[in-house]
mmCIF file of C-alpha atoms and ligand atoms in Angstrom:
data_model
loop_
_atom_site.group_PDB
_atom_site.id
_atom_site.type_symbol
_atom_site.label_atom_id
_atom_site.label_comp_id
_atom_site.label_asym_id
_atom_site.label_seq_id
_atom_site.Cartn_x
_atom_site.Cartn_y
_atom_site.Cartn_z
ATOM 1 C CA UNK A 1 -0.063 0.100 0.057
ATOM 2 C CA UNK A 2 1.270 3.409 -0.572
ATOM 3 C CA UNK A 3 0.160 6.820 0.506
ATOM 4 C CA UNK A 4 -1.045 8.865 -2.212
ATOM 5 C CA UNK A 5 -0.866 12.919 -2.318
ATOM 6 C CA UNK A 6 -4.122 14.618 -1.698
ATOM 7 C CA UNK A 7 -5.161 17.316 -3.911
ATOM 8 C CA UNK A 8 -5.718 20.771 -2.380
ATOM 9 C CA UNK A 9 -8.166 23.454 -2.918
ATOM 10 C CA UNK A 10 -8.496 25.221 -5.428
ATOM 11 C CA UNK A 11 -7.492 22.261 -7.803
ATOM 12 C CA UNK A 12 -10.313 21.922 -10.381
ATOM 13 C CA UNK A 13 -10.657 18.137 -9.953
ATOM 14 C CA UNK A 14 -12.290 18.637 -6.620
ATOM 15 C CA UNK A 15 -15.114 20.448 -8.765
ATOM 16 C CA UNK A 16 -15.824 17.761 -11.263
ATOM 17 C CA UNK A 17 -18.751 15.474 -10.584
ATOM 18 C CA UNK A 18 -17.215 11.973 -10.377
ATOM 19 C CA UNK A 19 -18.433 9.195 -12.544
ATOM 20 C CA UNK A 20 -19.791 5.752 -11.218
ATOM 21 C CA UNK A 21 -17.365 2.760 -10.712
ATOM 22 C CA UNK A 22 -18.021 0.470 -13.608
ATOM 23 C CA UNK A 23 -15.418 -2.327 -12.801
ATOM 24 C CA UNK A 24 -14.766 -3.831 -9.484
ATOM 25 C CA UNK A 25 -11.343 -5.181 -10.476
ATOM 26 C CA UNK A 26 -7.790 -5.486 -8.869
ATOM 27 C CA UNK A 27 -6.817 -1.791 -10.185
ATOM 28 C CA UNK A 28 -9.860 -0.544 -7.927
ATOM 29 C CA UNK A 29 -8.817 -2.856 -4.880
ATOM 30 C CA UNK A 30 -5.305 -1.248 -5.075
ATOM 31 C CA UNK A 31 -6.818 2.155 -5.173
ATOM 32 C CA UNK A 32 -8.939 1.473 -2.027
ATOM 33 C CA UNK A 33 -6.021 0.199 -0.253
ATOM 34 C CA UNK A 34 -4.054 3.151 -1.160
ATOM 35 C CA UNK A 35 -6.832 5.495 -0.208
ATOM 36 C CA UNK A 36 -7.271 3.953 3.200
ATOM 37 C CA UNK A 37 -3.612 4.092 3.810
ATOM 38 C CA UNK A 38 -3.510 7.826 2.716
ATOM 39 C CA UNK A 39 -6.570 8.571 5.034
ATOM 40 C CA UNK A 40 -4.969 7.092 8.142
ATOM 41 C CA UNK A 41 -1.866 8.641 7.438
ATOM 42 C CA UNK A 42 -3.209 12.195 6.962
ATOM 43 C CA UNK A 43 -4.632 11.524 9.357
ATOM 44 C CA UNK A 44 -8.360 12.031 8.416
ATOM 45 C CA UNK A 45 -11.731 10.636 8.972
ATOM 46 C CA UNK A 46 -12.608 10.183 5.239
ATOM 47 C CA UNK A 47 -11.350 10.459 1.960
ATOM 48 C CA UNK A 48 -13.026 10.682 -1.544
ATOM 49 C CA UNK A 49 -11.440 9.394 -4.637
ATOM 50 C CA UNK A 50 -11.184 12.711 -6.417
ATOM 51 C CA UNK A 51 -9.175 14.172 -3.415
ATOM 52 C CA UNK A 52 -6.448 11.748 -4.919
ATOM 53 C CA UNK A 53 -7.203 12.822 -8.396
ATOM 54 C CA UNK A 54 -9.206 9.969 -9.347
ATOM 55 C CA UNK A 55 -12.742 11.228 -10.512
ATOM 56 C CA UNK A 56 -14.736 8.142 -9.521
ATOM 57 C CA UNK A 57 -17.571 7.587 -7.160
ATOM 58 C CA UNK A 58 -15.678 5.947 -4.484
ATOM 59 C CA UNK A 59 -14.956 7.006 -0.968
ATOM 60 C CA UNK A 60 -13.476 5.613 2.532
ATOM 61 C CA UNK A 61 -14.582 6.551 5.969
ATOM 62 C CA UNK A 62 -13.233 5.769 9.246
ATOM 63 C CA UNK A 63 -14.660 8.034 12.148
ATOM 64 C CA UNK A 64 -13.122 5.476 14.807
ATOM 65 C CA UNK A 65 -10.862 8.041 16.116
ATOM 66 C CA UNK A 66 -13.623 10.122 17.794
ATOM 67 C CA UNK A 67 -16.485 7.284 18.075
ATOM 68 C CA UNK A 68 -14.717 3.924 19.008
ATOM 69 C CA UNK A 69 -18.019 2.084 17.862
ATOM 70 C CA UNK A 70 -17.286 2.973 14.218
ATOM 71 C CA UNK A 71 -15.204 0.956 11.728
ATOM 72 C CA UNK A 72 -13.827 1.353 8.365
ATOM 73 C CA UNK A 73 -16.326 1.768 5.548
ATOM 74 C CA UNK A 74 -15.640 1.552 1.874
ATOM 75 C CA UNK A 75 -18.224 3.140 -0.419
ATOM 76 C CA UNK A 76 -18.647 2.362 -4.067
ATOM 77 C CA UNK A 77 -21.241 4.441 -5.856
ATOM 78 C CA UNK A 78 -22.954 5.812 -2.868
ATOM 79 C CA UNK A 79 -26.168 7.977 -2.757
ATOM 80 C CA UNK A 80 -27.869 9.551 -0.015
ATOM 81 C CA UNK A 81 -31.637 8.589 -0.055
ATOM 82 C CA UNK A 82 -32.737 10.120 3.286
ATOM 83 C CA UNK A 83 -31.718 13.053 5.411
ATOM 84 C CA UNK A 84 -33.331 14.005 8.619
ATOM 85 C CA UNK A 85 -32.944 16.995 11.340
ATOM 86 C CA UNK A 86 -30.347 19.470 11.427
ATOM 87 C CA UNK A 87 -27.349 19.951 13.606
ATOM 88 C CA UNK A 88 -24.387 22.330 13.864
ATOM 89 C CA UNK A 89 -20.849 21.032 14.335
ATOM 90 C CA UNK A 90 -17.175 21.906 13.401
ATOM 91 C CA UNK A 91 -15.967 20.484 9.987
ATOM 92 C CA UNK A 92 -12.780 20.497 8.210
ATOM 93 C CA UNK A 93 -11.279 18.899 5.069
ATOM 94 C CA UNK A 94 -7.984 17.233 4.087
ATOM 95 C CA UNK A 95 -8.141 19.216 0.795
ATOM 96 C CA UNK A 96 -8.471 22.655 2.726
ATOM 97 C CA UNK A 97 -5.759 22.171 5.464
ATOM 98 C CA UNK A 98 -5.847 24.675 8.401
ATOM 99 C CA UNK A 99 -9.301 25.594 8.078
ATOM 100 C CA UNK A 100 -12.389 24.531 9.912
ATOM 101 C CA UNK A 101 -15.655 26.056 10.443
ATOM 102 C CA UNK A 102 -19.036 25.248 12.280
ATOM 103 C CA UNK A 103 -21.546 24.017 9.523
ATOM 104 C CA UNK A 104 -25.257 23.018 9.825
ATOM 105 C CA UNK A 105 -25.938 19.528 8.140
ATOM 106 C CA UNK A 106 -28.552 16.937 8.674
ATOM 107 C CA UNK A 107 -28.393 14.926 11.995
ATOM 108 C CA UNK A 108 -29.382 11.650 10.563
ATOM 109 C CA UNK A 109 -28.733 9.996 6.968
ATOM 110 C CA UNK A 110 -29.396 6.799 5.009
ATOM 111 C CA UNK A 111 -26.713 5.990 2.401
ATOM 112 C CA UNK A 112 -27.011 3.289 -0.171
ATOM 113 C CA UNK A 113 -24.170 1.900 -2.290
ATOM 114 C CA UNK A 114 -21.838 -0.774 -2.877
ATOM 115 C CA UNK A 115 -18.782 -2.308 -0.733
ATOM 116 C CA UNK A 116 -15.511 -3.111 -2.175
ATOM 117 C CA UNK A 117 -16.775 -6.479 -3.318
ATOM 118 C CA UNK A 118 -19.808 -4.953 -5.031
ATOM 119 C CA UNK A 119 -22.332 -6.237 -2.448
ATOM 120 C CA UNK A 120 -25.031 -3.789 -1.660
ATOM 121 C CA UNK A 121 -24.756 -1.682 1.562
ATOM 122 C CA UNK A 122 -27.210 0.378 3.437
ATOM 123 C CA UNK A 123 -25.935 2.712 6.197
ATOM 124 C CA UNK A 124 -28.060 4.389 8.592
ATOM 125 C CA UNK A 125 -26.056 7.013 10.604
ATOM 126 C CA UNK A 126 -26.085 10.018 12.962
ATOM 127 C CA UNK A 127 -23.506 11.991 14.545
ATOM 128 C CA UNK A 128 -19.990 12.218 13.268
ATOM 129 C CA UNK A 129 -20.716 9.406 10.787
ATOM 130 C CA UNK A 130 -23.595 11.040 9.317
ATOM 131 C CA UNK A 131 -21.475 14.136 8.951
ATOM 132 C CA UNK A 132 -18.640 12.314 7.317
ATOM 133 C CA UNK A 133 -21.115 10.552 4.827
ATOM 134 C CA UNK A 134 -22.585 13.771 3.821
ATOM 135 C CA UNK A 135 -19.049 15.517 3.411
ATOM 136 C CA UNK A 136 -17.480 12.683 1.398
ATOM 137 C CA UNK A 137 -20.770 12.365 -0.795
ATOM 138 C CA UNK A 138 -20.555 16.037 -1.359
ATOM 139 C CA UNK A 139 -16.983 15.522 -2.569
ATOM 140 C CA UNK A 140 -18.323 13.148 -5.069
ATOM 141 C CA UNK A 141 -20.671 15.495 -6.461
ATOM 142 C CA UNK A 142 -17.739 18.308 -6.823
ATOM 143 C CA UNK A 143 -19.170 20.068 -3.611
ATOM 144 C CA UNK A 144 -16.731 21.380 -0.732
ATOM 145 C CA UNK A 145 -17.795 22.087 2.847
ATOM 146 C CA UNK A 146 -16.800 25.590 2.242
ATOM 147 C CA UNK A 147 -19.487 25.952 -0.354
ATOM 148 C CA UNK A 148 -22.144 25.114 2.403
ATOM 149 C CA UNK A 149 -21.041 28.299 4.326
ATOM 150 C CA UNK A 150 -23.161 31.384 4.341
ATOM 151 C CA UNK A 151 -22.468 33.728 1.431
ATOM 152 C CA UNK A 152 -20.538 36.392 3.639
ATOM 153 C CA UNK A 153 -18.463 33.648 5.416
ATOM 154 C CA UNK A 154 -17.651 32.110 1.895
ATOM 155 C CA UNK A 155 -16.366 35.247 0.371
ATOM 156 C CA UNK A 156 -14.057 35.860 3.310
ATOM 157 C CA UNK A 157 -12.740 32.460 3.151
ATOM 158 C CA UNK A 158 -12.005 32.823 -0.599
ATOM 159 C CA UNK A 159 -10.179 36.297 -0.041
ATOM 160 C CA UNK A 160 -8.300 35.007 2.906
ATOM 161 C CA UNK A 161 -7.439 31.389 2.334
ATOM 162 C CA UNK A 162 -6.441 31.968 -1.374
ATOM 163 C CA UNK A 163 -3.878 34.615 0.004
ATOM 164 C CA UNK A 164 -2.583 31.894 2.271
ATOM 165 C CA UNK A 165 -1.833 29.349 -0.494
ATOM 166 C CA UNK A 166 -0.643 31.669 -3.186
HETATM 167 NI NI1 LIG B 1 -12.994 16.770 2.529
#
């Protein structure tokens, strides 16, 4: 397994909507293992394939650092089928280092997709896992957490953050 380099904001690949995985083959298994390694090395609680430059509907999540009941999740072609409630919590992203903000998201989610063997999975989650699922599936749709901030906060972020990375 190898640690991949993580694409950083404002790279355009983070903005492209990813395409569904069509083939569960050896290449995909290698990518999944490398993404897991990369997520743990960062360290982060989730990583989407487009964050390592691969525009495919694939994400890995492990919120076990903060929620010990949780385990490693590999999601292929995931989609959110139900959202419920609302909750504010602090959020950050490996592609936007050194920046966090308090963000409102759904409290509970139901996600459907496939595991790394192509078997169907259904995950009902709340708390940190629900947030991580929404964050990673947003990535797969080309959406970053800063896009979900209010307009004034977002403008301020764009000005200030782009200055720090130039
Ligand atoms: Ni992220």
